[in-house]
C-alpha positions as MATLAB code, in Angstrom:
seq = 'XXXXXXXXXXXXXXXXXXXXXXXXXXXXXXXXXXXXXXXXXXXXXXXXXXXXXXXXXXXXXXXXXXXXXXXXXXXXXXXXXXXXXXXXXXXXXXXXXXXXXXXXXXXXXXXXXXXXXXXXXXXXXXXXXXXXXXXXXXXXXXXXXXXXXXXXXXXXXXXXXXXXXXXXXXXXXXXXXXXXXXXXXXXXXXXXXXXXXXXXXXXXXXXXXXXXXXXXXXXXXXXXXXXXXX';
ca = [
      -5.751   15.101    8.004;
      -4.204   15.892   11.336;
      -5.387   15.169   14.625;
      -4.479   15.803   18.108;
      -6.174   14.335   21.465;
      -5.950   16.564   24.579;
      -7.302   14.410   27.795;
      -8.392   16.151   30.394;
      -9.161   14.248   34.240;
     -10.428   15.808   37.071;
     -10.911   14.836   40.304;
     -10.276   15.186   44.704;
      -6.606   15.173   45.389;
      -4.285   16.282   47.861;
      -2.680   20.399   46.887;
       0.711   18.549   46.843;
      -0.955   16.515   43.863;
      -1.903   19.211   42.600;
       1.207   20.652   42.588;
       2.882   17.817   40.959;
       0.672   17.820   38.299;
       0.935   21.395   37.675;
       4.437   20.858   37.383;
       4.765   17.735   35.173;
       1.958   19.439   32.913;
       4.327   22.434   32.979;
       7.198   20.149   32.206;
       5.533   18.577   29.276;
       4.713   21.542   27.553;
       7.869   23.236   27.766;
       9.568   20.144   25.791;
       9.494   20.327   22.159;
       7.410   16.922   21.565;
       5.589   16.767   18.863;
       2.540   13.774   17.560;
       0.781   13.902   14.389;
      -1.820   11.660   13.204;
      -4.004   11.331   10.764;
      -7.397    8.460   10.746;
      -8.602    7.664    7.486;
     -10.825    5.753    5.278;
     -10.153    5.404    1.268;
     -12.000    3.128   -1.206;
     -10.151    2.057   -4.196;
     -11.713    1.207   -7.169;
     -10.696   -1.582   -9.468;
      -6.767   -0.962  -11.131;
      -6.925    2.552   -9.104;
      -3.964    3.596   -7.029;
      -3.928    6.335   -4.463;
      -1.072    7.661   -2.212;
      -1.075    9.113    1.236;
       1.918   11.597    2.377;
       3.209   12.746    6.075;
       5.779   15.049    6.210;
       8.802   14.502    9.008;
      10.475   17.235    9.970;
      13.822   15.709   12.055;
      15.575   12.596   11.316;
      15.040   10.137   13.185;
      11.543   10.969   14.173;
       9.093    7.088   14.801;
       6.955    6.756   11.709;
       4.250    4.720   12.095;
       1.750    2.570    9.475;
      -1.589    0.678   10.147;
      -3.979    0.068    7.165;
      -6.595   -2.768    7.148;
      -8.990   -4.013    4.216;
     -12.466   -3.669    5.289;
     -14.553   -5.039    2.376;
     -13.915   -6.062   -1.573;
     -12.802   -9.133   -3.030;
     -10.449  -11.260   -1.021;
      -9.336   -8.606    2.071;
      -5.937   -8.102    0.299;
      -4.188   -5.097   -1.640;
      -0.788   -4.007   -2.624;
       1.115   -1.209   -0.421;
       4.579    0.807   -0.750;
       6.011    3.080    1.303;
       8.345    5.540   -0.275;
      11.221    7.825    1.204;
      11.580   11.975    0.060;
      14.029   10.570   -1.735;
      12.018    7.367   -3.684;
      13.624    4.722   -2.097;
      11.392    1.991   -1.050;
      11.116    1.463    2.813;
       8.822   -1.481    2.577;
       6.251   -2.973    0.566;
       4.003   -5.601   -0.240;
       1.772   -7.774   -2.534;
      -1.987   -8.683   -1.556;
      -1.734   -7.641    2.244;
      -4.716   -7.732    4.057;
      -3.111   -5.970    7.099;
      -0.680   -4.373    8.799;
       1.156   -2.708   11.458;
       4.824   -1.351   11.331;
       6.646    1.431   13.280;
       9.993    2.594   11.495;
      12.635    5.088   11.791;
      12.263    8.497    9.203;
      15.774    9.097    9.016;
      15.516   11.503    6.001;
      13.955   15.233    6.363;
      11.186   15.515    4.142;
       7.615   14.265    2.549;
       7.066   10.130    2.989;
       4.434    8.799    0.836;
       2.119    5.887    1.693;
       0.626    4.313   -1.714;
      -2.117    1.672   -2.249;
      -2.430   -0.195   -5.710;
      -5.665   -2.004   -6.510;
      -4.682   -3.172   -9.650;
      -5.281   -7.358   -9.482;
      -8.926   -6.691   -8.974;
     -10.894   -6.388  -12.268;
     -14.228   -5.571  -10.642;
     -14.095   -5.753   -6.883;
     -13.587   -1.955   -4.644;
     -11.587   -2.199   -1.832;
     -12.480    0.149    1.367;
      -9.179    0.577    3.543;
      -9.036    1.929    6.935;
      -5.188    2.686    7.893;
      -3.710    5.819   10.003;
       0.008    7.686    9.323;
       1.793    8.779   12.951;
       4.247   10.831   13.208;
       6.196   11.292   16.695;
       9.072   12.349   17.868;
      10.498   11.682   21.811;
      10.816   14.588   23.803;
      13.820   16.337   24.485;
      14.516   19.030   27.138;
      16.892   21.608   24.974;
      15.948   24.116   27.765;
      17.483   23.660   31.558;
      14.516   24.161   34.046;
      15.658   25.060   37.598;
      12.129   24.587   38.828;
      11.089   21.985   37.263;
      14.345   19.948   37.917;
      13.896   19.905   41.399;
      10.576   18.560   41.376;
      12.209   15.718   38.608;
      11.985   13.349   41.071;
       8.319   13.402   41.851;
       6.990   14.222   38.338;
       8.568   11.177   37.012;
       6.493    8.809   37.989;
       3.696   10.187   37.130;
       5.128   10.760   33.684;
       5.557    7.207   33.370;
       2.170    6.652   34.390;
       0.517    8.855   31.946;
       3.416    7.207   29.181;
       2.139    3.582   30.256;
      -1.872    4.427   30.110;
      -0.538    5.965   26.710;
       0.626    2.658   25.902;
      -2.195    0.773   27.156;
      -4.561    3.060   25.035;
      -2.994    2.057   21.938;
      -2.725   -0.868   22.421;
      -6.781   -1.281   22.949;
      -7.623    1.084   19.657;
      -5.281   -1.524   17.721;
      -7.150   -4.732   19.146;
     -10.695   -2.736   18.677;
      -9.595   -2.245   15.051;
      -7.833   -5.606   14.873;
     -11.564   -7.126   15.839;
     -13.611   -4.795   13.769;
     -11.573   -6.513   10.902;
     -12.094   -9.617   11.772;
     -15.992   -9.111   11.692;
     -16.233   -7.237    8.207;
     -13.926  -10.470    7.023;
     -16.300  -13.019    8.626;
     -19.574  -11.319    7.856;
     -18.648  -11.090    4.283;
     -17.853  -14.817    4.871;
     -21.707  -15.489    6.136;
     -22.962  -13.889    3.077;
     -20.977  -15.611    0.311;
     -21.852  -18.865    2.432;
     -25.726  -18.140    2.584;
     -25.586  -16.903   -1.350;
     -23.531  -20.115   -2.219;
     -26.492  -22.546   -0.383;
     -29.047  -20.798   -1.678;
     -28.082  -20.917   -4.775;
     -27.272  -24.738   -3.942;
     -30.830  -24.856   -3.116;
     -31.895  -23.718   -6.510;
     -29.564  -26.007   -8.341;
     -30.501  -28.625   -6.555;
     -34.891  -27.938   -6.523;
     -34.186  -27.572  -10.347;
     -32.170  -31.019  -10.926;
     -34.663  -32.847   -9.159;
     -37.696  -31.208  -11.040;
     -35.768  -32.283  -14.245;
     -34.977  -35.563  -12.832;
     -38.699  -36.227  -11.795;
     -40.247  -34.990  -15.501;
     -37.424  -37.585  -16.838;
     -38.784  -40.211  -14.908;
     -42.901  -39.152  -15.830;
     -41.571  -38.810  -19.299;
     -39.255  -42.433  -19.578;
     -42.539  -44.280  -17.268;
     -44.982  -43.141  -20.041;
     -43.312  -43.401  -22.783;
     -42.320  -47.160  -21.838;
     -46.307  -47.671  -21.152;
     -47.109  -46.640  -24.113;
     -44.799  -48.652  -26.507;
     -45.485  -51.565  -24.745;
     -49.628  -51.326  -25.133;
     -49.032  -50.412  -28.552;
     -47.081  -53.574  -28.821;
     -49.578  -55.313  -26.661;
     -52.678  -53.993  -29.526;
     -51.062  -55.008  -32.282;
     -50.307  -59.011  -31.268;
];
């Protein structure tokens, strides 16, 4: 799945504003840039495995993983991330989270696998999302837009810092989404846990308070049997 964002902001500015951003917007899509991503949900079911793949097409292009248990068992699963070539970029055992940016510096399909296998009976739903970017370059020279350089670039690092801001937000929004699937599955298995304390408990002392009847009366009646008979 492959998804691309286009923002669009409007609004009363000067014509030599407008002009600028004409010109960076010109700028930007004249370099070869280039941002895939792809925003998805998989449930695993018990001693299931399922891979994910995102193809880079330059070396050296950023290559970045976030995957989060939602639900099942104890938050954790196993992950490995795999090269075209096999070789094992990183992995883990029982992760319940994660966030990693590294470098694809082979050409060629990388493949993002998730292993339920130490579950016997508990489904694990994962949220996680592949990127693939790459920095932009300017292979062509641009007379006109390299004398307005000078005033497009800060507004290039303006858009590149809200960029940066954004992200950062959508990862703490996720980040905290987690956190309340973990602790409202933590409210359940404490309400099921006293209220099945509850039950344990109303049935000891039932048994406990027949005991007692039974041991009173019983007693009674040995001893006015005893009493009868002297």
């Amino acid at each position: 799945m492959t998804a691309y964002t286009v923002r669009n902001s409007r609004g009363s500015l000067p014509l030599l504003a407008w002009l600028l951003v004409l010109a960076a917007s010109t700028i930007l899509l004249l370099l070869p840039s280039n941002v895939e991503a792809a925003a998805l949900t998989t449930l695993l079911e018990p001693h299931e495995k399922s891979c994910f793949y995102a193809w880079v097409d330059k070396a050296g292009e950023k290559v970045g993983f976030y995957f989060a248990v939602q639900s099942g068992g104890t938050f954790d699963i196993d992950y490995a991330v795999h090269s075209p070539t096999e070789v094992v970029i990183i992995e883990g055992k029982k992760e319940r989270q994660l966030d990693i940016i590294f470098t694809g510096n082979e050409v060629g399909e990388y493949s993002f696998c998730f292993e339920n296998d130490m579950s016997t009976f508990a489904e694990k739903l994962i949220d996680f999302d592949i990127t693939v970017e790459s920095e932009p370059r300017l292979d062509i020279p641009i007379s006109s837009a390299a004398l307005l350089s000078d005033h497009s670039a800060p507004l290039e690092e303006s858009i590149s810092k809200m960029a940066e801001k954004l992200t950062a937000i959508s990862r703490t929004q996720k980040y905290f989404r987690v956190r309340e699937n973990r602790n409202y599955s933590t409210v359940k298995s404490t309400q099921s846990r006293i209220f099945w304390y509850s039950v344990i408990e109303s049935l000891v002392m039932i048994g406990i308070s027949v005991g007692q009847v039974y041991v009173v009366r019983m007693l009674f009646e040995k001893g006015s049997t005893k009493r009868y008979r002297v």
